[in-house]
């Protein structure tokens, strides 16, 4: 059988509740008293009943639903786009025109259904029938589909041709006018379900669902038991009051409004608009002189300071003065461990231990006994997150202790004073052959190398209190006799 | 011999499926009537009989070990055609059930959709049942009563397909179609004079033709006048 029948991959079309609502309206439109008045359409010598003008449809919707005429026009347009009504004079133009252009109702078999998508086999049969009727004249995109389907469902092709011939012959048993109407219906259906290139595919619905919305739930004990368990867990979840979370959101928005380049504009200018990359140059990761906005942002909260590399650099200067530089270095080393190569995890963890955590280490960090115990135990089997507890401890220490002092320190104030406020650039008019000199930014590889060199230099020149103390100790100790 | 029988049965099933599809298309439209529902029922039952006959024949052949390789390939091809046909039939039956529930015929509040159809489907049904004229003998509310039978029959067909899947091991994708793309164009179906569809749908084409013809006429008229004038000038000078 075709694969669709054995599909246990749990891909179901989502529920499209609006389809049933449109169907109800469609049925109301048919009422001889309250529905829409129909006319006959004359095609060549034949006359086919049940044609409706666009204006009539619009008026009926307005009167029935009591909405504004814009909405009614939009709604009517959707009816046409989803294939419930199809236009007669311009078949490919699936829009509702509020004038005398004629439309007709689609037969219920061809209404879009949530459970079924239009089948490839049916489309192949339709194209084959069209081939027979029009003696091979298909549209370009139809020809492409035809060839593609021939390859895709080649094993069914004999059936497709047989069925197309039979359906064509069966169609001949009906009246001429009915045959014409049937052709129009089928064409409209496939215009909606296999849209030609350039037309909007309204039946596209995004991602498939994991559960089948059509499935009838079995009322077994097991099902109820699972439901009860689910709801009990759901009640037990901790929730934040919406007033609290919304308040937090408002506060965040107010604080960061001035920093948002889209909402408040950016100085010197938005590079995407003026083609001037100065904004990016001024805000480079480790630029010499940062902008004022950036430096002010470090005062908002500690995480803003920590996530900005320039901020970390400045903070490190401050910490060195306070002799707690190893805290930030340790934090950075832990981040490197967490986000670095899996293959280097073990050696990095060991290095960090030797450098920061071991008793008598060169840059020993001050963490409490329990955390040290957990960390040392974890280091026996190192993984990425083995130093999480220690890192959090140090983070909180920096945040509660050093951060406050940093903001009042002369280092920060100096940085704030030095910070530059860029001028707003006037949009330069391009010459006739507007060729702009494109400056390319430095390659990320080079940037990373520079960072590593800077780190190595810093590690080599760092003088820590323990080293100093140990040097002093050694100086004070009596020289061993030669 | 067996091959011809199988083919004939399959052709019959194909024909009935096509007619059934045609009839299901008209449910809910203005051509719908009690007669249509009765036609649907009869066609469906005929389809089921044919399906069972097909299945029996094909399974006996496919289980037969003494069949040659080319014959086996041919029968597998027929089997694939048969199973696809049955799938289409099942889908149409399900649609018929849904539409039957939605459009009961004797309820005054529920109106049929005005689809532009005015004729009946008796010709199609007669073709399906291979009779000259259809006789209608069912009760007045067959549209509602038939739905239960329809449900049962859908279940039956579903079971049959499942059984077929389990018992006969024919990998579908190994079957190669005998007909090339575009084979339907070489068929001897007369397209000709019937459809007004062709005339009006090809509006654009006909306009182009008319304008081309007009241009040709005008051009030739101008040419003739020019020749006549030239002859007059020559004669007079």
XYZ file of C-alpha atoms in Angstrom:
719
model
C 0.000 0.000 0.000
C 1.081 3.596 -0.267
C 3.231 4.796 2.553
C 0.649 7.286 3.801
C -1.465 4.531 5.266
C 1.268 3.211 7.502
C 2.414 6.624 8.650
C 3.283 6.234 12.270
C 5.503 9.297 12.208
C 2.800 11.312 13.899
C 2.443 14.058 11.364
C -1.078 15.352 11.379
C -2.561 18.427 9.871
C -3.554 20.920 12.496
C -7.170 21.581 13.235
C -8.559 24.290 10.993
C -11.661 25.289 12.844
C -12.557 28.043 10.442
C -13.352 25.544 7.700
C -16.475 24.333 9.442
C -17.584 27.903 10.038
C -17.201 28.802 6.395
C -19.169 25.699 5.456
C -22.041 26.784 7.677
C -22.123 30.177 5.986
C -21.976 28.549 2.568
C -25.014 26.476 3.352
C -26.886 29.541 4.553
C -26.114 31.288 1.312
C -28.077 28.656 -0.548
C -31.388 29.357 1.127
C -34.004 30.495 -1.393
C -35.405 33.106 1.020
C -32.416 34.472 2.899
C -29.625 33.403 0.596
C -28.054 34.986 -2.431
C -29.971 35.445 -5.654
C -28.502 33.532 -8.552
C -28.352 34.260 -12.239
C -27.545 32.197 -15.248
C -24.265 32.416 -17.010
C -24.335 32.159 -20.763
C -21.347 30.502 -22.323
C -21.450 30.380 -26.095
C -24.727 28.639 -26.777
C -25.312 27.074 -23.416
C -26.595 28.649 -20.263
C -25.475 27.419 -16.908
C -27.452 28.369 -13.825
C -26.368 29.370 -10.350
C -23.958 32.175 -11.056
C -23.641 34.900 -8.419
C -22.169 38.356 -8.722
C -19.367 39.493 -6.466
C -21.410 42.417 -5.277
C -24.267 40.143 -4.229
C -21.906 38.039 -2.168
C -20.504 41.133 -0.505
C -23.946 42.528 0.309
C -25.095 39.220 1.711
C -22.073 38.958 4.002
C -22.542 42.550 5.163
C -26.169 41.976 5.940
C -25.778 38.579 7.566
C -22.730 39.254 9.734
C -23.162 42.978 10.349
C -19.519 43.892 9.858
C -17.742 46.736 8.125
C -17.458 46.615 4.376
C -13.676 46.257 4.530
C -13.998 43.171 6.679
C -16.745 41.794 4.482
C -14.628 42.243 1.400
C -11.703 40.539 3.091
C -13.889 37.675 4.281
C -15.414 37.186 0.855
C -11.965 37.227 -0.624
C -10.939 34.464 1.747
C -13.943 32.399 0.663
C -12.699 32.612 -2.876
C -9.099 31.931 -1.945
C -9.970 28.809 0.001
C -11.921 27.483 -2.909
C -15.503 27.639 -1.641
C -16.479 30.017 -4.411
C -14.693 30.279 -7.724
C -14.652 33.066 -10.289
C -16.060 32.368 -13.730
C -14.674 35.083 -15.918
C -11.090 35.172 -14.682
C -10.518 31.677 -13.347
C -6.945 32.204 -12.257
C -7.602 35.382 -10.326
C -8.901 34.122 -6.994
C -10.113 37.394 -5.546
C -13.526 38.770 -4.799
C -14.455 41.796 -6.863
C -17.316 43.845 -5.543
C -18.904 44.388 -8.923
C -20.774 42.376 -11.473
C -18.167 39.690 -12.073
C -19.632 36.230 -11.762
C -18.841 33.492 -9.307
C -20.198 30.054 -8.565
C -20.240 27.783 -5.561
C -17.877 24.860 -5.392
C -19.233 21.374 -4.983
C -18.832 19.987 -1.444
C -16.501 17.212 -2.573
C -13.952 19.858 -3.487
C -14.203 21.815 -0.264
C -10.959 21.873 1.742
C -11.100 19.375 4.548
C -8.906 19.371 7.590
C -8.392 15.625 7.570
C -7.377 15.241 3.937
C -4.784 16.978 1.849
C -5.122 16.938 -1.905
C -3.579 13.719 -3.079
C -0.719 13.442 -5.556
C -2.367 10.539 -7.328
C -5.518 12.595 -7.853
C -3.471 15.446 -9.213
C -1.712 13.123 -11.614
C -5.077 11.816 -12.805
C -6.309 15.384 -13.275
C -3.260 16.344 -15.309
C -3.592 13.253 -17.451
C -7.255 14.090 -18.059
C -6.333 17.624 -18.977
C -3.771 16.241 -21.371
C -6.432 14.205 -23.084
C -8.876 17.089 -23.262
C -6.445 19.734 -24.412
C -4.334 17.419 -26.535
C -1.159 17.972 -24.585
C -1.448 21.667 -23.916
C -0.604 22.160 -20.280
C 0.734 25.194 -18.465
C 4.441 25.316 -17.769
C 4.156 24.605 -14.096
C 1.670 21.828 -14.801
C 4.113 20.225 -17.194
C 6.776 20.341 -14.523
C 4.447 18.778 -11.997
C 3.466 16.129 -14.506
C 7.048 15.091 -15.115
C 7.876 15.196 -11.449
C 4.893 13.055 -10.555
C 5.730 10.635 -13.294
C 9.043 10.050 -11.621
C 7.727 10.089 -8.110
C 4.808 7.707 -8.458
C 5.972 5.877 -11.499
C 4.721 2.553 -10.244
C 1.183 3.900 -10.213
C 1.417 5.469 -13.612
C -0.458 2.782 -15.477
C -3.292 3.166 -13.046
C -3.209 6.945 -13.421
C -3.601 6.698 -17.171
C -6.293 4.051 -16.994
C -8.272 6.014 -14.434
C -7.880 9.275 -16.353
C -9.277 7.677 -19.486
C -12.158 6.108 -17.594
C -13.044 9.307 -15.769
C -13.008 11.145 -19.047
C -15.311 8.612 -20.620
C -17.618 8.614 -17.604
C -17.825 12.393 -17.827
C -19.173 12.114 -21.328
C -22.325 10.525 -20.027
C -23.481 13.846 -18.669
C -25.042 16.912 -20.227
C -22.789 19.377 -22.013
C -23.501 22.121 -19.548
C -22.810 19.864 -16.592
C -19.554 18.758 -18.142
C -18.514 22.381 -18.526
C -19.429 23.173 -14.935
C -17.524 20.100 -13.748
C -14.441 21.217 -15.648
C -14.612 24.625 -14.042
C -15.001 23.057 -10.615
C -12.047 20.750 -10.984
C -9.844 23.480 -12.377
C -10.744 25.776 -9.474
C -10.017 23.000 -6.979
C -6.552 22.360 -8.333
C -5.801 26.072 -8.570
C -6.346 26.244 -4.840
C -4.574 23.028 -3.944
C -1.650 23.122 -6.308
C -1.092 26.813 -6.688
C 0.666 28.025 -9.797
C 3.932 29.853 -9.181
C 3.334 33.409 -8.043
C 0.030 32.699 -6.349
C -0.271 32.574 -2.614
C -0.804 29.089 -1.206
C -3.508 29.708 1.355
C -3.716 26.142 2.526
C -0.199 26.250 3.882
C -0.431 25.813 7.601
C 3.110 25.562 8.907
C 4.279 22.731 11.090
C 2.395 19.462 11.445
C 0.996 18.497 14.780
C 2.243 15.610 16.829
C -1.186 14.480 17.970
C -4.072 13.697 15.705
C -6.851 16.207 16.291
C -9.362 13.871 14.700
C -8.619 10.961 16.919
C -11.415 9.858 19.146
C -10.125 9.638 22.647
C -10.584 6.245 24.174
C -12.258 6.418 27.543
C -10.122 3.829 29.275
C -8.994 3.823 32.869
C -5.439 4.198 31.695
C -6.208 7.335 29.720
C -7.989 8.938 32.645
C -5.220 8.012 35.018
C -2.664 9.694 32.779
C -4.856 12.763 32.483
C -5.167 13.062 36.274
C -1.434 12.734 36.722
C -0.820 15.376 34.096
C -3.176 17.861 35.717
C -1.764 17.247 39.194
C 1.711 17.991 37.936
C 0.434 21.062 36.155
C -1.110 22.420 39.364
C 2.082 21.793 41.278
C 4.210 23.892 38.941
C 5.452 27.135 40.394
C 4.039 30.111 38.667
C 4.845 33.778 38.723
C 1.959 36.169 38.986
C 1.421 37.905 35.700
C 1.487 41.289 37.445
C 4.989 40.518 38.641
C 6.296 39.248 35.342
C 4.663 42.047 33.404
C 6.105 44.556 35.835
C 9.537 43.110 35.230
C 9.022 43.304 31.499
C 7.941 46.936 31.707
C 10.930 47.823 33.848
C 13.308 46.122 31.428
C 11.745 47.872 28.452
C 11.955 51.276 30.098
C 15.547 50.777 31.085
C 16.745 49.535 27.735
C 14.595 51.721 25.521
C 17.348 54.222 24.884
C 19.763 51.443 23.946
C 17.553 49.871 21.330
C 18.814 50.912 17.905
C 15.491 50.306 16.208
C 13.274 52.130 18.676
C 15.593 54.978 19.619
C 17.884 55.236 16.672
C 21.609 54.780 17.008
C 24.537 57.144 16.812
C 26.331 57.764 14.578
C 23.943 56.200 12.143
C 22.299 52.931 11.298
C 24.764 51.135 9.006
C 22.015 49.349 7.145
C 20.511 52.628 6.082
C 23.492 54.894 5.493
C 26.024 52.243 4.440
C 28.373 53.654 7.030
C 29.934 50.981 9.268
C 31.198 53.469 11.837
C 28.641 52.225 14.344
C 30.152 48.750 14.244
C 33.696 50.103 14.435
C 32.881 52.167 17.491
C 31.211 49.243 19.209
C 33.811 46.603 18.431
C 34.435 44.038 21.101
C 37.642 45.454 22.548
C 37.708 48.941 21.161
C 40.047 51.442 22.773
C 37.414 53.973 23.672
C 33.882 52.672 24.042
C 30.774 54.748 23.489
C 29.006 56.455 26.339
C 25.820 54.421 25.959
C 27.821 51.255 26.341
C 29.573 52.376 29.483
C 26.346 53.602 31.055
C 24.822 50.250 30.311
C 27.376 48.551 32.571
C 25.736 50.311 35.492
C 22.330 48.760 34.873
C 23.170 45.420 36.423
C 26.055 43.045 36.895
C 25.185 40.716 34.035
C 25.421 43.643 31.584
C 28.932 44.348 32.816
C 30.002 40.743 32.638
C 28.680 40.056 29.169
C 30.533 42.967 27.591
C 34.204 42.081 26.930
C 35.292 45.718 27.329
C 33.367 45.875 30.579
C 35.141 42.772 31.811
C 38.476 44.299 30.890
C 37.714 47.441 32.837
C 36.357 45.465 35.765
C 39.515 43.376 35.785
C 41.625 46.522 36.137
C 39.557 47.492 39.149
C 39.766 44.041 40.693
C 43.524 44.004 40.314
C 43.713 47.130 42.413
C 41.637 45.320 45.033
C 43.731 42.172 44.709
C 40.831 40.017 43.701
C 41.656 39.727 39.998
C 41.733 35.952 40.190
C 37.968 35.873 40.679
C 37.219 37.228 37.249
C 39.974 35.163 35.662
C 38.519 32.074 37.255
C 35.044 32.962 35.997
C 36.370 33.463 32.476
C 38.244 30.184 32.628
C 35.063 28.374 33.677
C 33.162 29.928 30.769
C 35.898 28.766 28.448
C 35.564 25.258 29.840
C 31.791 25.237 29.439
C 31.746 26.435 25.866
C 35.000 25.018 24.564
C 36.014 21.824 22.817
C 34.780 18.581 24.275
C 38.178 16.991 23.690
C 39.953 19.583 25.788
C 37.557 19.453 28.741
C 39.673 17.150 30.873
C 42.927 19.020 30.445
C 41.300 22.398 30.889
C 39.620 21.293 34.087
C 42.933 20.062 35.450
C 44.700 23.284 34.542
C 42.033 25.334 36.247
C 42.338 23.207 39.327
C 46.091 23.598 39.427
C 45.905 27.316 38.828
C 42.973 28.354 40.971
C 41.749 25.673 43.307
C 44.611 23.566 44.567
C 45.894 24.399 48.070
C 48.827 26.761 47.578
C 47.833 27.476 43.975
C 49.311 30.492 42.241
C 45.986 32.285 41.941
C 43.987 30.743 44.680
C 40.324 31.785 44.835
C 38.460 32.069 48.066
C 35.490 29.736 48.172
C 33.883 28.094 51.137
C 34.568 24.601 52.297
C 31.453 22.797 51.073
C 31.728 24.162 47.555
C 35.395 23.258 47.462
C 34.545 19.766 48.575
C 31.884 19.296 45.893
C 34.183 20.661 43.221
C 37.167 18.500 44.155
C 34.952 15.425 44.214
C 33.531 16.322 40.806
C 36.953 16.843 39.324
C 37.668 13.146 39.657
C 35.337 12.696 36.665
C 35.542 16.025 34.902
C 32.926 17.255 32.478
C 31.869 20.639 31.190
C 29.783 21.695 34.136
C 31.964 20.304 36.911
C 32.960 23.777 38.105
C 29.442 25.187 38.068
C 29.064 25.426 41.833
C 32.348 27.249 42.299
C 31.655 29.531 39.372
C 28.267 30.518 40.735
C 29.788 31.224 44.125
C 32.428 33.481 42.639
C 29.865 35.195 40.432
C 27.681 36.014 43.411
C 30.712 37.213 45.325
C 31.695 39.601 42.584
C 28.140 40.747 42.127
C 27.354 41.485 45.744
C 30.715 42.676 46.827
C 32.980 44.059 44.138
C 30.363 45.380 41.738
C 29.040 48.031 44.067
C 32.480 49.349 44.771
C 33.403 49.233 41.116
C 30.611 51.560 40.141
C 31.865 54.107 42.643
C 35.491 53.612 41.763
C 37.665 56.114 39.909
C 38.410 53.536 37.217
C 34.783 53.384 36.159
C 34.344 57.116 36.438
C 37.420 57.646 34.311
C 36.077 55.286 31.675
C 32.764 57.112 31.740
C 34.479 60.434 31.233
C 36.657 59.104 28.451
C 33.705 57.530 26.661
C 32.882 59.075 23.363
C 29.501 60.276 22.148
C 29.544 59.840 18.412
C 28.201 62.553 16.186
C 25.240 61.830 14.044
C 26.472 61.537 10.490
C 24.697 63.312 7.724
C 23.683 60.947 5.016
C 26.280 61.408 2.303
C 24.849 61.637 -1.141
C 26.320 59.066 -3.416
C 27.959 60.182 -6.594
C 26.594 59.181 -9.950
C 28.458 55.916 -9.805
C 28.035 55.556 -6.072
C 31.023 53.409 -5.356
C 31.730 53.340 -1.694
C 35.070 52.287 -0.351
C 34.281 49.074 1.413
C 36.372 48.467 4.483
C 36.302 44.888 5.580
C 36.377 44.125 9.276
C 39.211 41.975 10.623
C 38.740 38.249 10.287
C 37.387 36.458 13.388
C 40.363 34.133 13.359
C 42.734 37.046 13.709
C 40.600 38.575 16.415
C 40.660 35.332 18.381
C 44.438 35.061 18.056
C 44.803 38.591 19.373
C 42.584 37.739 22.309
C 44.590 34.649 23.168
C 47.863 36.592 22.999
C 46.429 39.251 25.262
C 45.324 36.614 27.735
C 48.732 34.932 27.710
C 50.468 38.255 28.260
C 48.173 39.029 31.107
C 48.653 35.657 32.719
C 52.401 36.046 32.523
C 52.468 39.504 34.074
C 49.842 38.981 36.723
C 51.155 39.417 40.153
C 48.951 37.978 42.821
C 49.031 38.580 46.492
C 49.954 34.993 47.222
C 52.957 35.253 44.924
C 53.960 38.523 46.456
C 53.535 37.130 49.959
C 55.462 34.024 49.124
C 58.263 36.143 47.653
C 58.342 38.279 50.739
C 58.363 35.160 52.874
C 61.280 33.743 50.996
C 63.153 37.006 51.275
C 62.559 37.086 54.984
C 63.583 33.571 55.481
C 67.176 33.150 56.330
C 69.314 32.143 53.436
C 70.322 28.518 53.598
C 73.957 28.205 54.296
C 75.937 27.677 51.141
C -5.697 -16.829 -20.460
C -5.451 -15.966 -16.801
C -3.769 -12.723 -17.679
C -6.604 -11.653 -19.931
C -9.173 -12.488 -17.279
C -7.280 -10.544 -14.664
C -6.966 -7.583 -16.981
C -10.643 -7.648 -17.821
C -11.609 -7.741 -14.161
C -9.227 -4.909 -13.405
C -10.600 -2.816 -16.241
C -14.096 -3.344 -14.924
C -13.065 -2.281 -11.428
C -11.313 0.754 -12.857
C -14.420 1.773 -14.747
C -16.650 1.399 -11.716
C -14.228 3.392 -9.549
C -14.170 6.219 -12.081
C -17.948 6.303 -12.204
C -18.161 6.223 -8.420
C -15.797 9.162 -8.164
C -17.903 11.023 -10.653
C -21.016 10.425 -8.624
C -19.463 11.339 -5.285
C -18.502 14.667 -6.849
C -22.162 15.551 -7.186
C -23.235 14.850 -3.597
C -24.440 18.027 -1.969
C -24.848 19.863 -5.245
C -28.016 20.583 -7.116
C -27.854 17.305 -9.012
C -28.129 15.455 -5.757
C -31.240 13.411 -5.232
C -32.464 10.171 -3.769
C -31.706 8.556 -7.089
C -28.110 9.618 -6.815
C -27.820 8.053 -3.410
C -29.286 4.863 -4.700
C -26.904 4.913 -7.641
C -24.047 5.388 -5.236
C -25.121 2.408 -3.219
C -25.446 0.138 -6.199
C -22.166 1.239 -7.732
C -20.388 0.782 -4.478
C -21.685 -2.715 -4.032
C -20.699 -3.623 -7.539
C -17.254 -2.202 -6.903
C -16.880 -4.312 -3.827
C -17.859 -7.478 -5.637
C -15.374 -6.738 -8.364
C -12.715 -5.976 -5.799
C -13.212 -9.295 -4.075
C -13.142 -11.139 -7.366
C -9.972 -9.321 -8.375
C -8.310 -10.044 -5.131
C -9.096 -13.713 -5.221
C -7.855 -14.078 -8.742
C -4.667 -12.143 -8.234
C -3.777 -13.777 -4.936
C -4.123 -17.257 -6.419
C -1.900 -16.271 -9.309
C 0.700 -14.581 -7.135
C 0.862 -17.544 -4.795
C 1.366 -19.873 -7.721
C 5.015 -20.847 -7.865
C 4.902 -22.216 -11.355
C 4.477 -18.824 -12.967
C 7.349 -17.573 -15.120
C 9.340 -14.493 -14.211
C 7.905 -12.138 -16.808
C 4.436 -13.303 -15.996
C 5.089 -12.726 -12.318
C 6.300 -9.199 -13.034
C 3.173 -8.588 -15.066
C 0.945 -9.864 -12.290
C 2.745 -7.743 -9.761
C 2.097 -4.739 -11.950
C -1.577 -5.658 -12.067
C -1.539 -6.080 -8.306
C -0.176 -2.560 -7.831
C -2.848 -1.164 -10.119
C -5.452 -3.063 -8.168
C -4.307 -1.869 -4.771
C -4.129 1.762 -5.895
C -7.616 1.479 -7.324
C -8.862 0.112 -4.043
C -7.267 2.969 -2.126
C -9.003 5.516 -4.322
C -12.252 3.671 -3.824
C -11.852 3.681 -0.063
C -11.106 7.398 0.026
C -14.155 8.126 -2.101
C -16.313 5.981 0.129
C -15.149 7.859 3.200
C -15.838 11.162 1.515
C -19.256 9.905 0.513
C -19.976 9.038 4.132
C -18.929 12.455 5.371
C -20.858 14.279 2.700
C -23.842 12.031 3.237
C -23.925 13.064 6.882
C -23.600 16.707 5.991
C -26.245 16.803 3.282
C -29.300 14.781 4.232
C -31.896 15.209 1.550
C -35.241 15.405 3.262
C -34.443 18.068 5.815
C -36.119 21.304 4.701
C -33.655 23.596 6.453
C -30.614 22.161 4.754
C -30.260 23.400 1.243
C -28.134 21.899 -1.447
C -25.222 23.884 -2.773
C -26.014 25.534 -6.064
C -23.159 24.208 -8.096
C -24.541 24.850 -11.539
C -25.448 21.247 -12.241
C -28.831 20.610 -13.697
C -28.662 17.162 -15.211
C -28.696 13.796 -13.541
C -26.084 11.115 -13.185
C -28.123 8.201 -14.468
C -25.917 7.878 -17.533
C -22.850 7.492 -15.404
C -24.524 4.965 -13.178
C -25.737 2.975 -16.151
C -22.187 2.899 -17.437
C -20.958 1.686 -14.065
C -23.536 -1.052 -13.778
C -23.170 -1.947 -17.434
C -26.890 -1.697 -18.045
C -28.868 0.318 -20.530
C -31.141 2.100 -18.075
C -31.118 2.404 -14.370
C -34.066 1.234 -12.377
C -34.781 2.988 -9.131
C -36.512 0.932 -6.519
C -35.262 2.135 -3.136
C -37.208 3.710 -0.278
C -37.683 7.406 0.158
C -35.089 8.037 2.795
C -32.275 5.945 1.448
C -29.892 8.835 1.998
C -30.044 8.386 5.745
C -30.513 4.655 5.901
C -27.681 3.893 3.585
C -25.106 5.581 5.767
C -24.910 2.742 8.230
C -24.336 0.253 5.439
C -21.731 2.566 4.021
C -19.847 2.622 7.290
C -19.828 -1.145 7.455
C -18.638 -1.411 3.911
C -15.839 1.051 4.541
C -14.701 -1.099 7.433
C -14.851 -4.148 5.219
C -12.750 -2.533 2.560
C -10.287 -1.345 5.157
C -9.937 -4.847 6.515
C -9.536 -6.266 3.062
C -6.748 -3.840 2.316
C -5.011 -4.648 5.550
C -5.212 -8.350 4.850
C -3.876 -7.822 1.377
C -0.966 -5.868 2.757
C -0.114 -8.574 5.215
C -0.525 -11.590 3.026
C 0.844 -10.557 -0.333
C 4.372 -9.342 -0.436
C 4.701 -7.142 -3.489
C 7.107 -4.239 -3.156
C 5.402 -1.463 -5.073
C 8.378 0.536 -6.046
C 9.866 -2.267 -8.090
C 7.032 -2.117 -10.569
C 7.778 -0.143 -13.688
C 4.993 1.501 -15.557
C 4.454 0.256 -19.034
C 3.139 3.528 -20.303
C 5.317 6.533 -20.833
C 4.347 9.991 -19.761
C 2.014 11.421 -22.336
C 0.725 8.026 -23.393
C -2.809 9.224 -22.915
C -2.395 11.547 -25.843
C -1.916 8.669 -28.220
C -5.219 7.191 -27.222
C -8.018 7.100 -29.714
C -10.500 8.892 -27.539
C -12.410 11.334 -29.678
C -12.059 14.763 -28.189
C -13.581 16.772 -30.982
C -16.868 18.418 -31.246
C -18.449 17.874 -27.893
C -17.113 20.242 -25.300
C -18.160 23.813 -25.111
C -15.518 23.792 -22.440
C -12.800 23.798 -25.018
C -14.339 26.681 -26.859
C -14.775 29.014 -23.939
C -11.744 27.984 -21.952
C -9.584 28.575 -24.933
C -10.947 32.084 -25.244
C -7.512 33.581 -25.431
C -6.412 31.219 -28.132
C -9.494 31.835 -30.254
C -9.122 35.580 -29.967
C -5.601 35.312 -31.156
C -6.759 33.185 -34.046
C -9.502 35.611 -34.977
C -7.144 38.567 -34.911
C -4.653 36.645 -36.971
C -7.297 35.774 -39.524
C -8.472 39.382 -39.689
C -4.935 40.613 -40.188
C -4.455 38.109 -42.965
C -7.632 39.231 -44.701
C -6.725 42.904 -44.442
C -3.246 42.305 -45.738
C -4.388 40.294 -48.702
C -7.035 42.917 -49.534
C -4.418 45.651 -49.514
C -2.169 43.528 -51.692
C -4.928 42.939 -54.246
C -5.786 46.640 -54.398
C -2.127 47.478 -54.915
C -1.849 44.970 -57.753
C -5.021 46.299 -59.406
C -3.765 49.875 -59.181
C -0.422 48.891 -60.626
C -2.115 47.138 -63.551
C -4.316 50.205 -64.157
C -1.306 52.478 -64.099
C 0.527 50.244 -66.543
C -2.486 50.065 -68.818
C -3.141 53.777 -68.779
C 0.463 54.815 -69.350
